[in-house]
mmCIF file of C-alpha atoms and ligand atoms in Angstrom:
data_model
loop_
_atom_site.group_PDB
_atom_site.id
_atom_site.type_symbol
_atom_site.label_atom_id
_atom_site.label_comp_id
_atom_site.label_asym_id
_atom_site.label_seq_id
_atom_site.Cartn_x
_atom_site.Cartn_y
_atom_site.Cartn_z
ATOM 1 C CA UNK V 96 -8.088 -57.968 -5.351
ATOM 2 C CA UNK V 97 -5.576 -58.794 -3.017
ATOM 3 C CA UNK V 98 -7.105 -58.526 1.384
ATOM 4 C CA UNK V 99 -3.076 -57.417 2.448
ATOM 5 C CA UNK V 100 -3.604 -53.911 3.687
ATOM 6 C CA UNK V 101 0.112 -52.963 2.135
ATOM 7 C CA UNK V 102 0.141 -49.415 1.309
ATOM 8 C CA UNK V 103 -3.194 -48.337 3.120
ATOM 9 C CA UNK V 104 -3.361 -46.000 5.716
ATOM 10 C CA UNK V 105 -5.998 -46.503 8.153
ATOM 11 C CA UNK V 106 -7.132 -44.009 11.075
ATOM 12 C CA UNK V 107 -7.845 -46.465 14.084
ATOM 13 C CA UNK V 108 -10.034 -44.674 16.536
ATOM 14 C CA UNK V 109 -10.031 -45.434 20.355
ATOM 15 C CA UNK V 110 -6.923 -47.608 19.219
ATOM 16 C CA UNK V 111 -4.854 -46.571 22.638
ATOM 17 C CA UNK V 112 -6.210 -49.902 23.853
ATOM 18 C CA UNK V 113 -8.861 -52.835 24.461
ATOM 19 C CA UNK V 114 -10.079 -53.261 20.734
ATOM 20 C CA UNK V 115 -9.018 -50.508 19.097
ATOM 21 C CA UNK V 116 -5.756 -51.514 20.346
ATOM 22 C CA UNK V 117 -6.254 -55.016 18.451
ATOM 23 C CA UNK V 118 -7.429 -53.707 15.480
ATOM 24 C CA UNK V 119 -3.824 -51.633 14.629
ATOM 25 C CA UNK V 120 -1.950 -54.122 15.780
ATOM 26 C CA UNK V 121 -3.446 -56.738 13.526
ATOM 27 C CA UNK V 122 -3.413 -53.915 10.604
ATOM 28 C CA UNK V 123 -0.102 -52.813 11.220
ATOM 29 C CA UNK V 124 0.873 -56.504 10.561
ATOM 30 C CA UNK V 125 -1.293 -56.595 7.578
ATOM 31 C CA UNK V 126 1.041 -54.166 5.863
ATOM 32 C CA UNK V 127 -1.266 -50.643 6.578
ATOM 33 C CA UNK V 128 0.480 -47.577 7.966
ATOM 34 C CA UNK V 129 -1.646 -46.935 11.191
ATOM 35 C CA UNK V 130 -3.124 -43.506 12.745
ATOM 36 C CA UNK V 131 -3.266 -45.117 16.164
ATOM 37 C CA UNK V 132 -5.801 -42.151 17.685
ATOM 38 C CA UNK V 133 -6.660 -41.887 21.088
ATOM 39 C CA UNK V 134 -7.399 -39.496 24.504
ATOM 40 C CA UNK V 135 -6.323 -42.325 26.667
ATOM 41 C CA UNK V 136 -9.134 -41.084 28.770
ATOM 42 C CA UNK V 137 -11.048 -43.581 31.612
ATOM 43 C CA UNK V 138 -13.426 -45.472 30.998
ATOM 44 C CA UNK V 139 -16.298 -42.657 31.727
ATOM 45 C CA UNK V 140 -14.533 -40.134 29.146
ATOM 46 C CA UNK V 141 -12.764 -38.475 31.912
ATOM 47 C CA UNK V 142 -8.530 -37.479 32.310
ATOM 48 C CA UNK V 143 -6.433 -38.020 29.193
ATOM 49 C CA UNK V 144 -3.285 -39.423 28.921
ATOM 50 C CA UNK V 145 -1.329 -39.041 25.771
ATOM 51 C CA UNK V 146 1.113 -42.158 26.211
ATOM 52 C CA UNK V 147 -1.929 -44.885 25.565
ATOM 53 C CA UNK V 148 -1.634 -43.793 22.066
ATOM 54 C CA UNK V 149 2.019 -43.812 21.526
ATOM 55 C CA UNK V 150 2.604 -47.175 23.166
ATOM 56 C CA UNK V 151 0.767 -48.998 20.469
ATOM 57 C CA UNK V 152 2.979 -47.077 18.284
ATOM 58 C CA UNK V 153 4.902 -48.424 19.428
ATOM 59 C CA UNK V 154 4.174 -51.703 19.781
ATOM 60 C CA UNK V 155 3.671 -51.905 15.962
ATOM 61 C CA UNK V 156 7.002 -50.090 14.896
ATOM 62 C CA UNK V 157 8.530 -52.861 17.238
ATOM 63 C CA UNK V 158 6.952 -55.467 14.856
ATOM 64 C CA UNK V 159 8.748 -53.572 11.829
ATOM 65 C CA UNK V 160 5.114 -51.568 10.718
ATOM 66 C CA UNK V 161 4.517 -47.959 10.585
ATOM 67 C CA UNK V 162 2.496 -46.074 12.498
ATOM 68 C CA UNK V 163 1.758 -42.455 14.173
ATOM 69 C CA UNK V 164 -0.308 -40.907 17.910
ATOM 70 C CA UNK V 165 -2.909 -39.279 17.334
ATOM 71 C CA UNK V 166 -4.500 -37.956 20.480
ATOM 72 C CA UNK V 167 -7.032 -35.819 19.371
ATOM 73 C CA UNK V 168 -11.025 -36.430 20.221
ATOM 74 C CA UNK V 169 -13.374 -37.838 18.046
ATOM 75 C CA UNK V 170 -15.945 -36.255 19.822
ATOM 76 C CA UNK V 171 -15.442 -32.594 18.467
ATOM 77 C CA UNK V 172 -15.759 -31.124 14.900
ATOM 78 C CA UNK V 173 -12.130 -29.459 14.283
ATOM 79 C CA UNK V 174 -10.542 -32.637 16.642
ATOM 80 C CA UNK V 175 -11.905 -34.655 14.425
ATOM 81 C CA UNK V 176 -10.905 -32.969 11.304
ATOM 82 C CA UNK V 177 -7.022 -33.035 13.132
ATOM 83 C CA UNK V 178 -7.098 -36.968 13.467
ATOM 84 C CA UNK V 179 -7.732 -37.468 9.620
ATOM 85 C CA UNK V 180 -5.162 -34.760 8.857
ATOM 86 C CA UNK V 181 -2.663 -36.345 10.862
ATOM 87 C CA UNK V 182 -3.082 -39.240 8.317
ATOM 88 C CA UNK V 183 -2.793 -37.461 5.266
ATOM 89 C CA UNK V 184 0.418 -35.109 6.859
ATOM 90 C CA UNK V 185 2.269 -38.073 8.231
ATOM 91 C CA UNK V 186 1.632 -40.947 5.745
ATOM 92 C CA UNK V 187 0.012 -38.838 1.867
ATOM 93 C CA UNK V 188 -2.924 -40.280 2.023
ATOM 94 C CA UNK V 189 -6.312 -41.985 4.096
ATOM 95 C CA UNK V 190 -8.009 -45.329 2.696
ATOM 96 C CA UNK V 191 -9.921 -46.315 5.850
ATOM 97 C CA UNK V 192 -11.257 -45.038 8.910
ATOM 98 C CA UNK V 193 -12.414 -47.605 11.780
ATOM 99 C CA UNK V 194 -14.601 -45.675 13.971
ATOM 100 C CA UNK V 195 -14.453 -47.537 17.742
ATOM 101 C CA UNK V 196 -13.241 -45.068 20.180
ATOM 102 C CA UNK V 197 -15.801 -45.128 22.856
ATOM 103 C CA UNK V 198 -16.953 -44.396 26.709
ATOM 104 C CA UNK V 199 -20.182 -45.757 28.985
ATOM 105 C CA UNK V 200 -22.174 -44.304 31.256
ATOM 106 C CA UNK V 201 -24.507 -46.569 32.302
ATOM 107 C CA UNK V 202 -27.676 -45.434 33.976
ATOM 108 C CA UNK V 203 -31.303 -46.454 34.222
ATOM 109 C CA UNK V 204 -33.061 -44.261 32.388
ATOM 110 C CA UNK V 205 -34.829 -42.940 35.078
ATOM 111 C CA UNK V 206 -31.777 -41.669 36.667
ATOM 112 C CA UNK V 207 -29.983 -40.576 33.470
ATOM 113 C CA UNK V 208 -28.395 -37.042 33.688
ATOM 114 C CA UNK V 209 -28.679 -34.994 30.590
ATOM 115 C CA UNK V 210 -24.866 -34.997 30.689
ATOM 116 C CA UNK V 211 -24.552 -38.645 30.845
ATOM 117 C CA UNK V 212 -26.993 -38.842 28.133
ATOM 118 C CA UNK V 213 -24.788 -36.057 26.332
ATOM 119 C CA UNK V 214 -21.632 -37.256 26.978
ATOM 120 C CA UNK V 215 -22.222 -41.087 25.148
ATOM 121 C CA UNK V 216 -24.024 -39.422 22.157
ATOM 122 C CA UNK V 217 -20.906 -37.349 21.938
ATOM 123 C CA UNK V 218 -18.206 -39.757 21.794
ATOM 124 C CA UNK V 219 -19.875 -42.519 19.901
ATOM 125 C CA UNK V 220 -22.666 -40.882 17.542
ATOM 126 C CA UNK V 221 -20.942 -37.681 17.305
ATOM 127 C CA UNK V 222 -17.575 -38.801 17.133
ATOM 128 C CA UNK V 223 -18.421 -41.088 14.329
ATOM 129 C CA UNK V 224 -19.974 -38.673 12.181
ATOM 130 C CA UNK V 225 -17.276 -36.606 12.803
ATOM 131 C CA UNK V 226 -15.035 -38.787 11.711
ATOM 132 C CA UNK V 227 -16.290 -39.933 8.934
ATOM 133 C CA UNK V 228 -17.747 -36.359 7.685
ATOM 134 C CA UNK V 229 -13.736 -35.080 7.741
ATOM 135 C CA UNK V 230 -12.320 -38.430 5.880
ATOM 136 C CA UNK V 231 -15.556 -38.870 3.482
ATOM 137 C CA UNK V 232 -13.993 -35.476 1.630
ATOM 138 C CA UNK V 233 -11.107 -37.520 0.331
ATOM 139 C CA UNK V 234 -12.763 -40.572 -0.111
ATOM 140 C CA UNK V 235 -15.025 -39.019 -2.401
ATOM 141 C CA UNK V 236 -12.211 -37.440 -4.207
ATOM 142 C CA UNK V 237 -10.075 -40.187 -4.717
ATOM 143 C CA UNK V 238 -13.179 -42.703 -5.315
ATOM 144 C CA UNK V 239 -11.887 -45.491 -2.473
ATOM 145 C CA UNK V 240 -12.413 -45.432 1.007
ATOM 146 C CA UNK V 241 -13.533 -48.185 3.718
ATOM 147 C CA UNK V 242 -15.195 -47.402 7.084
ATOM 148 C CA UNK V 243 -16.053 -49.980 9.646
ATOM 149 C CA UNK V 244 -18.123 -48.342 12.932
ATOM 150 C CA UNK V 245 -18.499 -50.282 16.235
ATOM 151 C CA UNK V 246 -21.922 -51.166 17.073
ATOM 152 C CA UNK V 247 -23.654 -53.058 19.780
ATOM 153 C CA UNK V 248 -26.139 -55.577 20.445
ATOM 154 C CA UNK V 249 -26.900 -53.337 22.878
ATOM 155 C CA UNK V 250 -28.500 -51.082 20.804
ATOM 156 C CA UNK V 251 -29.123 -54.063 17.700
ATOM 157 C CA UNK V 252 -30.949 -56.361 20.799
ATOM 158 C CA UNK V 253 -31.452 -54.681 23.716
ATOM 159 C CA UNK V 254 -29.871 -54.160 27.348
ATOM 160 C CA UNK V 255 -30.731 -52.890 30.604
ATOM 161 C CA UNK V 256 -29.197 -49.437 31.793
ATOM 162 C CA UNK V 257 -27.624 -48.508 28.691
ATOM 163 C CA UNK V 258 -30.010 -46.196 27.288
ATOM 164 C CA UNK V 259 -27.523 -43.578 26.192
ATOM 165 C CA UNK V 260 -25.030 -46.425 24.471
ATOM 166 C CA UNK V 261 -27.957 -48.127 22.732
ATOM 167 C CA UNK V 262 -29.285 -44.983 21.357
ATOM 168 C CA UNK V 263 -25.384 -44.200 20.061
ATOM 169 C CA UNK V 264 -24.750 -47.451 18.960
ATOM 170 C CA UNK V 265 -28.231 -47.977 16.202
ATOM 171 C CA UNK V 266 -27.233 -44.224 15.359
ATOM 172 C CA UNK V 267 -24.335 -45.542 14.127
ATOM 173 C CA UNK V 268 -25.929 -47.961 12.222
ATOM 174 C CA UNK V 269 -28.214 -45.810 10.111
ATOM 175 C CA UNK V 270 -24.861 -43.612 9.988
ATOM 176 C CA UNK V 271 -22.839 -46.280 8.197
ATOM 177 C CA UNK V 272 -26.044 -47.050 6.013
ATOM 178 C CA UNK V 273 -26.234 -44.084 5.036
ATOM 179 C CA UNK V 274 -22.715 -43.580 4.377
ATOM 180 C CA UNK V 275 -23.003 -47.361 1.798
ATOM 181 C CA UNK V 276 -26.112 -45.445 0.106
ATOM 182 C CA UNK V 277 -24.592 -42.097 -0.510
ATOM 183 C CA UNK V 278 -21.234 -43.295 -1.146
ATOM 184 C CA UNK V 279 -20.963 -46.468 -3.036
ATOM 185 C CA UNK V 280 -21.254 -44.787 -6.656
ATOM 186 C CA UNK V 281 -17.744 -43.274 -5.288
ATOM 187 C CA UNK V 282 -16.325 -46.710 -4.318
ATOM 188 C CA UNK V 283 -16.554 -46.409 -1.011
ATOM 189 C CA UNK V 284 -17.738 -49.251 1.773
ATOM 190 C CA UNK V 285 -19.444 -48.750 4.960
ATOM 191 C CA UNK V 286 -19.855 -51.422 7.483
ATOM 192 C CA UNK V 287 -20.591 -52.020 10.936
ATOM 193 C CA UNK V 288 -19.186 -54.760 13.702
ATOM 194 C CA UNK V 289 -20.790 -55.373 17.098
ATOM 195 C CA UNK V 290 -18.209 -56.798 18.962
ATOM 196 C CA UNK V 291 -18.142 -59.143 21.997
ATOM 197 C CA UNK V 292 -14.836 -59.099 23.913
ATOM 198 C CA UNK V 293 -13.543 -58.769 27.195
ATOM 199 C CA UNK V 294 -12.249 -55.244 27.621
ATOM 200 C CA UNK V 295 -12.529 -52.414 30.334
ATOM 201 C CA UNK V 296 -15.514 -51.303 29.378
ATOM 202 C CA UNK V 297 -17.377 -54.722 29.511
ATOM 203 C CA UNK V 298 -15.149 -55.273 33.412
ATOM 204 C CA UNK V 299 -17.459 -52.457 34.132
ATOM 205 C CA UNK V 300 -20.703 -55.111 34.345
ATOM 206 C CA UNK V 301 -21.645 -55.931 37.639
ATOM 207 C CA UNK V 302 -20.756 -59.579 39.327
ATOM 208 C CA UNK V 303 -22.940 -58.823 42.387
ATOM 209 C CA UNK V 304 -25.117 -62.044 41.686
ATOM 210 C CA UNK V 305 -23.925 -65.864 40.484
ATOM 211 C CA UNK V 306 -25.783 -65.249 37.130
ATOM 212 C CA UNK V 307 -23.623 -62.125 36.667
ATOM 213 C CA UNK V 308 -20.593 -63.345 37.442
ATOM 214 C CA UNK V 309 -21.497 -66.315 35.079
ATOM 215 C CA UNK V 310 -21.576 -63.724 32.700
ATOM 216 C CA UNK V 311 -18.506 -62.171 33.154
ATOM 217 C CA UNK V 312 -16.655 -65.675 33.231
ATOM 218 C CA UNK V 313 -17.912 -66.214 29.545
ATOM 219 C CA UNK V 314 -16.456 -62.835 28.520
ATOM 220 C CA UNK V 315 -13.388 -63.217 29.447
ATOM 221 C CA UNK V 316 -13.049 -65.941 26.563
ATOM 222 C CA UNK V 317 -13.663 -63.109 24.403
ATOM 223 C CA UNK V 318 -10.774 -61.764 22.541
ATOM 224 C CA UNK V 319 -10.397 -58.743 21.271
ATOM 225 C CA UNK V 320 -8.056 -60.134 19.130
ATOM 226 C CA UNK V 321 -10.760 -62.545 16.803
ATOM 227 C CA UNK V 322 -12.621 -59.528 16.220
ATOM 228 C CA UNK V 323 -9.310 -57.530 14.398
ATOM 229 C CA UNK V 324 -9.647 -59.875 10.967
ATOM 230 C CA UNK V 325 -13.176 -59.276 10.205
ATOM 231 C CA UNK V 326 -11.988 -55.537 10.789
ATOM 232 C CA UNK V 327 -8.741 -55.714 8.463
ATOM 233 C CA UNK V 328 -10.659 -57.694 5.569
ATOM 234 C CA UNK V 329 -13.725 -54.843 5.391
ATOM 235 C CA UNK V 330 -10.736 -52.374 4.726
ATOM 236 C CA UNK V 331 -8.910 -54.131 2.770
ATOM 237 C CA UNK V 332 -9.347 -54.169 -1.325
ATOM 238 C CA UNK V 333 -10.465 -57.520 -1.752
ATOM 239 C CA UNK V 334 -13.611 -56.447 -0.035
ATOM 240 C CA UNK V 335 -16.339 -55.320 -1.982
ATOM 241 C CA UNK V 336 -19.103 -55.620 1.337
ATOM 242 C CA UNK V 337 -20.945 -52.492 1.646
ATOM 243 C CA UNK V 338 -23.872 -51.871 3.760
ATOM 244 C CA UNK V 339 -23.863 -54.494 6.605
ATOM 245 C CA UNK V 340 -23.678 -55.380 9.977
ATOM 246 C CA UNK V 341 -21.894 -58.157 11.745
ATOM 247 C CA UNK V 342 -21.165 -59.094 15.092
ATOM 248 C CA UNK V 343 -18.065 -60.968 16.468
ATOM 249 C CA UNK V 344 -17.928 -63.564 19.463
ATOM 250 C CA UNK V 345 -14.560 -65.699 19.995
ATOM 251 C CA UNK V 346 -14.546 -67.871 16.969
ATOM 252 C CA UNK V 347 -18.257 -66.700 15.649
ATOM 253 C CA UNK V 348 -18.974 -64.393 12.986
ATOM 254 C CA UNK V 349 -22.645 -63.213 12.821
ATOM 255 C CA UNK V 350 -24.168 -61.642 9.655
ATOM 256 C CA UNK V 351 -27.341 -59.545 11.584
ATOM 257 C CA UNK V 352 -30.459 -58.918 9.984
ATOM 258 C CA UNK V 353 -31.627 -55.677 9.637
ATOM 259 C CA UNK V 354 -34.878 -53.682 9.936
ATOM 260 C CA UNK V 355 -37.548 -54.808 6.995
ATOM 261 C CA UNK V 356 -41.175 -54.763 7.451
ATOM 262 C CA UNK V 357 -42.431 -58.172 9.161
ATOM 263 C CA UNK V 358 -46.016 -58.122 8.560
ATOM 264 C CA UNK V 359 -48.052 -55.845 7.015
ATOM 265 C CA UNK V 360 -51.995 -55.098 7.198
ATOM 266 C CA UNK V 361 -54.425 -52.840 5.720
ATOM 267 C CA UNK V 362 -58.406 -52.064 5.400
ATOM 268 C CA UNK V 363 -59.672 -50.439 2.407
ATOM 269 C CA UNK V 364 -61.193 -47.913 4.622
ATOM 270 C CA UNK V 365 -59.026 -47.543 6.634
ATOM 271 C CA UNK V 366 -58.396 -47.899 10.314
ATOM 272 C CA UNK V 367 -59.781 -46.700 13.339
ATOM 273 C CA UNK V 368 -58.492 -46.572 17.142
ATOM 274 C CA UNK V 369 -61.100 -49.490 17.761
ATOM 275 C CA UNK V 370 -60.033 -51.662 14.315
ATOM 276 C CA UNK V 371 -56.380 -51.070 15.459
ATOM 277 C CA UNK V 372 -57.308 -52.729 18.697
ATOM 278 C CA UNK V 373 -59.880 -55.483 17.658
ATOM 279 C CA UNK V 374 -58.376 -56.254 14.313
ATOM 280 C CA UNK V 375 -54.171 -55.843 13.870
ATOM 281 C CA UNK V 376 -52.935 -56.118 17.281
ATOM 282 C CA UNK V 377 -54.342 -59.332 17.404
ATOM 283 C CA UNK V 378 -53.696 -60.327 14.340
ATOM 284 C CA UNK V 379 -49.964 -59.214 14.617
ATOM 285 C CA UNK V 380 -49.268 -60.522 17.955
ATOM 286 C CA UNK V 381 -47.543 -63.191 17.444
ATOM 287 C CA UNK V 382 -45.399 -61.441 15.033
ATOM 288 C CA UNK V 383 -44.138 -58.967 18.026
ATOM 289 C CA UNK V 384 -40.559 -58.500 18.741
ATOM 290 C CA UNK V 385 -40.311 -59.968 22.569
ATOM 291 C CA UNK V 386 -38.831 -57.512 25.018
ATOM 292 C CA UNK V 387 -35.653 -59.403 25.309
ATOM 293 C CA UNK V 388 -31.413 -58.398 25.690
ATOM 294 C CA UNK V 389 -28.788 -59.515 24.159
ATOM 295 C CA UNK V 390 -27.761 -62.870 26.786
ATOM 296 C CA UNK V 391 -31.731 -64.112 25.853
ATOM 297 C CA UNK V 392 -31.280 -64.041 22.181
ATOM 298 C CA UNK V 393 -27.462 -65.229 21.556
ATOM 299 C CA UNK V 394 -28.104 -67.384 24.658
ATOM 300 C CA UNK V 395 -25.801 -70.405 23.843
ATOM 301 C CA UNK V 396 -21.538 -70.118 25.712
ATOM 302 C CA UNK V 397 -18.908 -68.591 23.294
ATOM 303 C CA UNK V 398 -17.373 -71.413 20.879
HETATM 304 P P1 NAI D 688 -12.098 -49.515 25.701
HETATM 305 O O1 NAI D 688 -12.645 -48.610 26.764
HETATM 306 O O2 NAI D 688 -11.071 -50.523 26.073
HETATM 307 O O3 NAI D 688 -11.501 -48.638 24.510
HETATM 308 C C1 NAI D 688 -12.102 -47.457 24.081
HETATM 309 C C2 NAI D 688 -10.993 -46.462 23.784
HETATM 310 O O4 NAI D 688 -11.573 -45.259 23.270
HETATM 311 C C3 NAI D 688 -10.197 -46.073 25.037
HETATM 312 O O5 NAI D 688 -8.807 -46.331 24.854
HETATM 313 C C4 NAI D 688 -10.486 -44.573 25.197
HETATM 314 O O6 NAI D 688 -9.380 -43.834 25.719
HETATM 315 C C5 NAI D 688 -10.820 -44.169 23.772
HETATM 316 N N1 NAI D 688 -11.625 -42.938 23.721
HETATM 317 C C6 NAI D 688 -12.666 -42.597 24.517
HETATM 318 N N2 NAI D 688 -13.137 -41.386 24.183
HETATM 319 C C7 NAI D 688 -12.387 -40.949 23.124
HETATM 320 C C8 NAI D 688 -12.403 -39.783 22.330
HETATM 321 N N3 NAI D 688 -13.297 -38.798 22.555
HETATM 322 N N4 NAI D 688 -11.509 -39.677 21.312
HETATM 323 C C9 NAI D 688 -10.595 -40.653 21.074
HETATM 324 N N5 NAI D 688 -10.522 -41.789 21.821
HETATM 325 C C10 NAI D 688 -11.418 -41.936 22.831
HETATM 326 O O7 NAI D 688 -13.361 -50.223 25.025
HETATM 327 P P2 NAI D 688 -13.495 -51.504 24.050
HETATM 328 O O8 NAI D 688 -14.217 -52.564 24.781
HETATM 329 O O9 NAI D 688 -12.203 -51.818 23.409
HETATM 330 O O10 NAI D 688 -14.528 -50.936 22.981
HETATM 331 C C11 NAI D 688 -14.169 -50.520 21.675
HETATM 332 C C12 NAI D 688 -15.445 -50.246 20.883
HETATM 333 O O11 NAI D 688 -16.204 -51.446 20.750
HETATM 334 C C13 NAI D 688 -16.354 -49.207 21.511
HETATM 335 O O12 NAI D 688 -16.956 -48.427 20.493
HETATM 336 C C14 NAI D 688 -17.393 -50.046 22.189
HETATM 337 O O13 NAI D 688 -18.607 -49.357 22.365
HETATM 338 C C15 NAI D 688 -17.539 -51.209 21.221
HETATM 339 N N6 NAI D 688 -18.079 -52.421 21.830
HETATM 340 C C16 NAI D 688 -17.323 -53.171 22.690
HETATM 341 C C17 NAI D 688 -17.871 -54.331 23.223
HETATM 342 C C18 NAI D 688 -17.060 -55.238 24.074
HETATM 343 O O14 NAI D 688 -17.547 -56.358 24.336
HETATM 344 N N7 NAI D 688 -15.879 -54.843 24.526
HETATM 345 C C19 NAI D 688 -19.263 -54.737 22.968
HETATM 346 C C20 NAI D 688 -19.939 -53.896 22.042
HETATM 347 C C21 NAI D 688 -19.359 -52.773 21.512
#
């Protein structure tokens, strides 16, 4: 099976710019007409401007590929249901559907509003669904179909301030598993990425202190661009990866683990609030996930 995308058509999500942007450019190339969707909205979900969209359109018919705006949200039902129609009105058909439009909010959680809580859940969780839910009807028909979903270590590891985003971003995972469970007797693939790359929405983190701006300085070595491959192959045919998640960092590709039990104990009769405390905790201490974000456990520079 042959990874050139020629003949595909592929709804990009969030494409208007940063990754998304990356992703159906390096498609486009690849051979796939491109839905390049997006609100062109700021970085918080607010305004809208229709152009973001088009100029990637443009971008890619400059390069000689094919490609249509789409500038509906991914973050309502019937929107939703427009982006993958656009597909199948413009180009006959939809073979993949990379899910990465997305906004931040970022808030302790004691300070969280219920609408910045809402608002993240709807764009990234939501949207995602919603995506998927609309393209999954032709997938299933036609027995094909790829998705790929952003995720985060955020969510996968841990960070501070991001409650709203972390909670999105695991949904999403348990989303695309879903998706590979329910779907693979219909030939269709479900994966998820958790990208690192220097975009807006990570020259949102603060550089008040030297570690921070440390930070930053890594990030910018970040491309979105060396994330777009690992994107293109999971769509293309010559994948037959189903089920996973991977994370992208310059020139590293993770495979991540995922959630299996670690330890397990039991008593044959049973236990009791004083056996849980005298007997397992102890026992599976040392076995305890430490409270940790993502810069603690992939601690070493980008390579
Ligand atoms: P970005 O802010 O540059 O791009 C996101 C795009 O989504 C924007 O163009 C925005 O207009 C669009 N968008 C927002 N709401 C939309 C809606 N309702 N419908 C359609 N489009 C909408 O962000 P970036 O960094 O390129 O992120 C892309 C994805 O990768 C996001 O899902 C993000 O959470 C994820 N990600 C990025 C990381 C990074 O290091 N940049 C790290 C981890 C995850």
């Amino acid at each position: 099976m042959s990874t050139s995308l020629a003949g595909q058509v592929v709804v990009v999500t969030g494409a208007g710019g940063g990754l998304g942007r990356d992703f159906a450019l390096q498609m486009g190339a690849e051979g796939a007409s491109v839905v390049v969707n997006d609100t062109g909205v700021e970085l918080d979900g607010s305004g809208g401007n229709a152009s973001r969209a088009q100029s990637v359109v443009d971008e890619i018919t400059a390069q000689g590929g094919s490609a249509v705006a789409s500038t509906d949200s991914v973050a309502g039902w019937e929107s939703a249901r427009q982006i993958v129609q656009t597909a199948v009105d413009t180009f006959g058909r939809i073979d993949a559907v990379v899910n990465n439009a997305g906004i931040v909010r970022d808030r302790m959680i004691f300070k969280m509003s219920e609408e910045e809580w809402r608002a993240v859940i709807d764009v990234h969780l939501h949207g995602s669904f919603f995506v998927s839910r609309a393209a999954a009807d032709y997938f299933k028909k036609q027995e094909s179909g790829a998705y790929v979903h952003m995720t985060s270590t955020s969510g996968l590891i841990g960070a501070i301030g991001q409650a709203n985003y972390s909670a999105a971003k695991l949904g999403i995972v348990g989303l695309s598993r879903s998706i590979a469970n329910e779907m693979a007797r219909y030939g269709v693939r479900s994966n998820c990425i958790a990208p690192f790359a220097w975009s807006r929405m990570t020259s949102s983190i603060p550089t008040d202190t030297p570690e921070q701006r440390a930070r930053v300085e890594k990030l910018q070595l970040m491309q979105g661009s060396k994330v777009a491959p690992l994107a293109a192959y999971l769509v293309s045919d010559g994948s037959n990866v189903s089920g996973q998640v991977f994370a992208v960092r310059a020139n590293e590709i993770y495979l991540m683990s995922q959630h299996r039990p670690a330890r397990t104990m039991h008593r044959s009769e049973g236990w009791t609030v004083e056996t849980i405390g005298e007997h397992l905790i102890p026992a599976l201490n040392s076995s305890f996930t430490p409270l940790e974000v993502t810069t603690d456990v992939i601690s070493w520079d980008p390579v």
